[in-house]
Short mmCIF file of N, CA and C in Angstrom, two decimals:
data_model
loop_
_atom_site.label_atom_id
_atom_site.label_comp_id
_atom_site.label_asym_id
_atom_site.label_seq_id
_atom_site.Cartn_x
_atom_site.Cartn_y
_atom_site.Cartn_z
N MET A 1 -15.19 3.35 -3.12
CA MET A 1 -14.15 3.32 -2.10
C MET A 1 -14.56 2.39 -0.96
N LYS A 2 -15.83 2.44 -0.61
CA LYS A 2 -16.32 1.59 0.47
C LYS A 2 -16.15 0.11 0.11
N ALA A 3 -16.43 -0.23 -1.14
CA ALA A 3 -16.29 -1.63 -1.57
C ALA A 3 -14.83 -2.08 -1.52
N ILE A 4 -13.91 -1.19 -1.87
CA ILE A 4 -12.49 -1.53 -1.82
C ILE A 4 -12.07 -1.82 -0.39
N ILE A 5 -12.50 -0.96 0.53
CA ILE A 5 -12.14 -1.15 1.95
C ILE A 5 -12.74 -2.45 2.47
N GLU A 6 -13.99 -2.72 2.13
CA GLU A 6 -14.63 -3.96 2.59
C GLU A 6 -13.91 -5.19 2.04
N ARG A 7 -13.49 -5.14 0.78
CA ARG A 7 -12.75 -6.26 0.20
C ARG A 7 -11.41 -6.46 0.90
N GLN A 8 -10.71 -5.37 1.21
CA GLN A 8 -9.41 -5.47 1.87
C GLN A 8 -9.55 -6.07 3.27
N LEU A 9 -10.60 -5.70 3.99
CA LEU A 9 -10.78 -6.20 5.35
C LEU A 9 -11.12 -7.68 5.39
N GLN A 10 -11.59 -8.23 4.27
CA GLN A 10 -11.91 -9.65 4.24
C GLN A 10 -10.70 -10.50 3.89
N ARG A 11 -9.59 -9.87 3.52
CA ARG A 11 -8.37 -10.61 3.17
C ARG A 11 -7.47 -10.69 4.39
N PRO A 12 -7.22 -11.90 4.90
CA PRO A 12 -6.42 -12.03 6.13
C PRO A 12 -4.99 -11.53 5.97
N GLU A 13 -4.40 -11.62 4.77
CA GLU A 13 -3.02 -11.15 4.60
C GLU A 13 -2.91 -9.64 4.73
N PHE A 14 -4.03 -8.94 4.64
CA PHE A 14 -4.05 -7.49 4.85
C PHE A 14 -4.47 -7.15 6.28
N PHE A 15 -5.49 -7.82 6.77
CA PHE A 15 -6.10 -7.45 8.04
C PHE A 15 -5.25 -7.86 9.25
N ILE A 16 -4.64 -9.03 9.22
CA ILE A 16 -3.89 -9.51 10.37
C ILE A 16 -2.68 -8.62 10.69
N PRO A 17 -1.84 -8.24 9.70
CA PRO A 17 -0.75 -7.32 10.03
C PRO A 17 -1.24 -5.95 10.50
N LEU A 18 -2.35 -5.48 9.94
CA LEU A 18 -2.91 -4.20 10.36
C LEU A 18 -3.37 -4.27 11.81
N ALA A 19 -4.04 -5.34 12.18
CA ALA A 19 -4.49 -5.51 13.56
C ALA A 19 -3.30 -5.66 14.50
N SER A 20 -2.27 -6.37 14.06
CA SER A 20 -1.07 -6.54 14.87
C SER A 20 -0.36 -5.21 15.10
N LEU A 21 -0.25 -4.40 14.06
CA LEU A 21 0.38 -3.08 14.20
C LEU A 21 -0.45 -2.18 15.11
N SER A 22 -1.76 -2.24 14.98
CA SER A 22 -2.62 -1.43 15.84
C SER A 22 -2.45 -1.83 17.30
N TRP A 23 -2.41 -3.13 17.57
CA TRP A 23 -2.22 -3.59 18.94
C TRP A 23 -0.86 -3.15 19.47
N LEU A 24 0.17 -3.25 18.63
CA LEU A 24 1.51 -2.85 19.04
C LEU A 24 1.56 -1.37 19.38
N MET A 25 0.91 -0.54 18.57
CA MET A 25 0.91 0.90 18.81
C MET A 25 0.18 1.24 20.11
N ILE A 26 -0.92 0.57 20.36
CA ILE A 26 -1.69 0.83 21.58
C ILE A 26 -0.92 0.35 22.81
N SER A 27 -0.30 -0.82 22.71
CA SER A 27 0.40 -1.36 23.88
C SER A 27 1.66 -0.58 24.22
N SER A 28 2.24 0.12 23.25
CA SER A 28 3.45 0.90 23.54
C SER A 28 3.14 2.39 23.66
N ASP A 29 1.88 2.73 23.87
CA ASP A 29 1.45 4.11 24.05
C ASP A 29 1.89 5.01 22.90
N PHE A 30 1.87 4.50 21.70
CA PHE A 30 2.19 5.24 20.48
C PHE A 30 3.60 5.82 20.49
N ASN A 31 4.51 5.17 21.23
CA ASN A 31 5.92 5.58 21.26
C ASN A 31 6.59 5.02 20.00
N LEU A 32 6.88 5.89 19.04
CA LEU A 32 7.39 5.43 17.75
C LEU A 32 8.77 4.79 17.86
N GLY A 33 9.55 5.20 18.84
CA GLY A 33 10.85 4.57 19.04
C GLY A 33 10.72 3.12 19.43
N LYS A 34 9.82 2.84 20.37
CA LYS A 34 9.58 1.46 20.80
C LYS A 34 9.01 0.63 19.65
N ILE A 35 8.08 1.23 18.92
CA ILE A 35 7.45 0.51 17.81
C ILE A 35 8.49 0.14 16.76
N ALA A 36 9.37 1.09 16.42
CA ALA A 36 10.41 0.82 15.43
C ALA A 36 11.34 -0.29 15.91
N LEU A 37 11.70 -0.25 17.19
CA LEU A 37 12.58 -1.28 17.74
C LEU A 37 11.92 -2.66 17.69
N VAL A 38 10.67 -2.74 18.10
CA VAL A 38 9.97 -4.02 18.09
C VAL A 38 9.82 -4.54 16.67
N LEU A 39 9.48 -3.66 15.72
CA LEU A 39 9.34 -4.09 14.33
C LEU A 39 10.68 -4.54 13.76
N ALA A 40 11.76 -3.87 14.12
CA ALA A 40 13.09 -4.28 13.64
C ALA A 40 13.46 -5.64 14.20
N ILE A 41 13.17 -5.88 15.47
CA ILE A 41 13.47 -7.18 16.08
C ILE A 41 12.64 -8.27 15.43
N ARG A 42 11.35 -8.00 15.22
CA ARG A 42 10.49 -9.01 14.58
C ARG A 42 10.97 -9.30 13.16
N GLY A 43 11.32 -8.24 12.43
CA GLY A 43 11.82 -8.43 11.07
C GLY A 43 13.11 -9.23 11.05
N GLY A 44 13.99 -8.96 12.01
CA GLY A 44 15.23 -9.72 12.11
C GLY A 44 14.98 -11.19 12.40
N ARG A 45 14.05 -11.45 13.28
CA ARG A 45 13.70 -12.85 13.59
C ARG A 45 13.15 -13.56 12.36
N ASN A 46 12.25 -12.88 11.65
CA ASN A 46 11.67 -13.48 10.45
C ASN A 46 12.74 -13.73 9.39
N LEU A 47 13.65 -12.79 9.22
CA LEU A 47 14.73 -12.96 8.26
C LEU A 47 15.62 -14.13 8.65
N LEU A 48 15.93 -14.23 9.92
CA LEU A 48 16.76 -15.33 10.41
C LEU A 48 16.07 -16.67 10.16
N ASN A 49 14.76 -16.72 10.40
CA ASN A 49 14.01 -17.96 10.15
C ASN A 49 14.04 -18.34 8.68
N VAL A 50 13.91 -17.35 7.80
CA VAL A 50 13.91 -17.62 6.37
C VAL A 50 15.29 -18.10 5.92
N LEU A 51 16.33 -17.48 6.44
CA LEU A 51 17.69 -17.83 6.02
C LEU A 51 18.15 -19.18 6.56
N THR A 52 17.61 -19.62 7.68
CA THR A 52 18.06 -20.88 8.27
C THR A 52 17.22 -22.08 7.86
N ARG A 53 16.27 -21.90 6.99
CA ARG A 53 15.44 -23.03 6.55
C ARG A 53 16.17 -23.92 5.61
#
């Protein structure tokens, strides 16, 4: 199990979103409503960027 965790932490596609979510949770004082709203807005922006390319 330790080896699996170490391998996952070395992959940026796994670690960067995890660190971003952790920062978001800390900065919003673990308010799940705010976190959901921010994630929905970010997802909408990303979707808009993909659709307008």
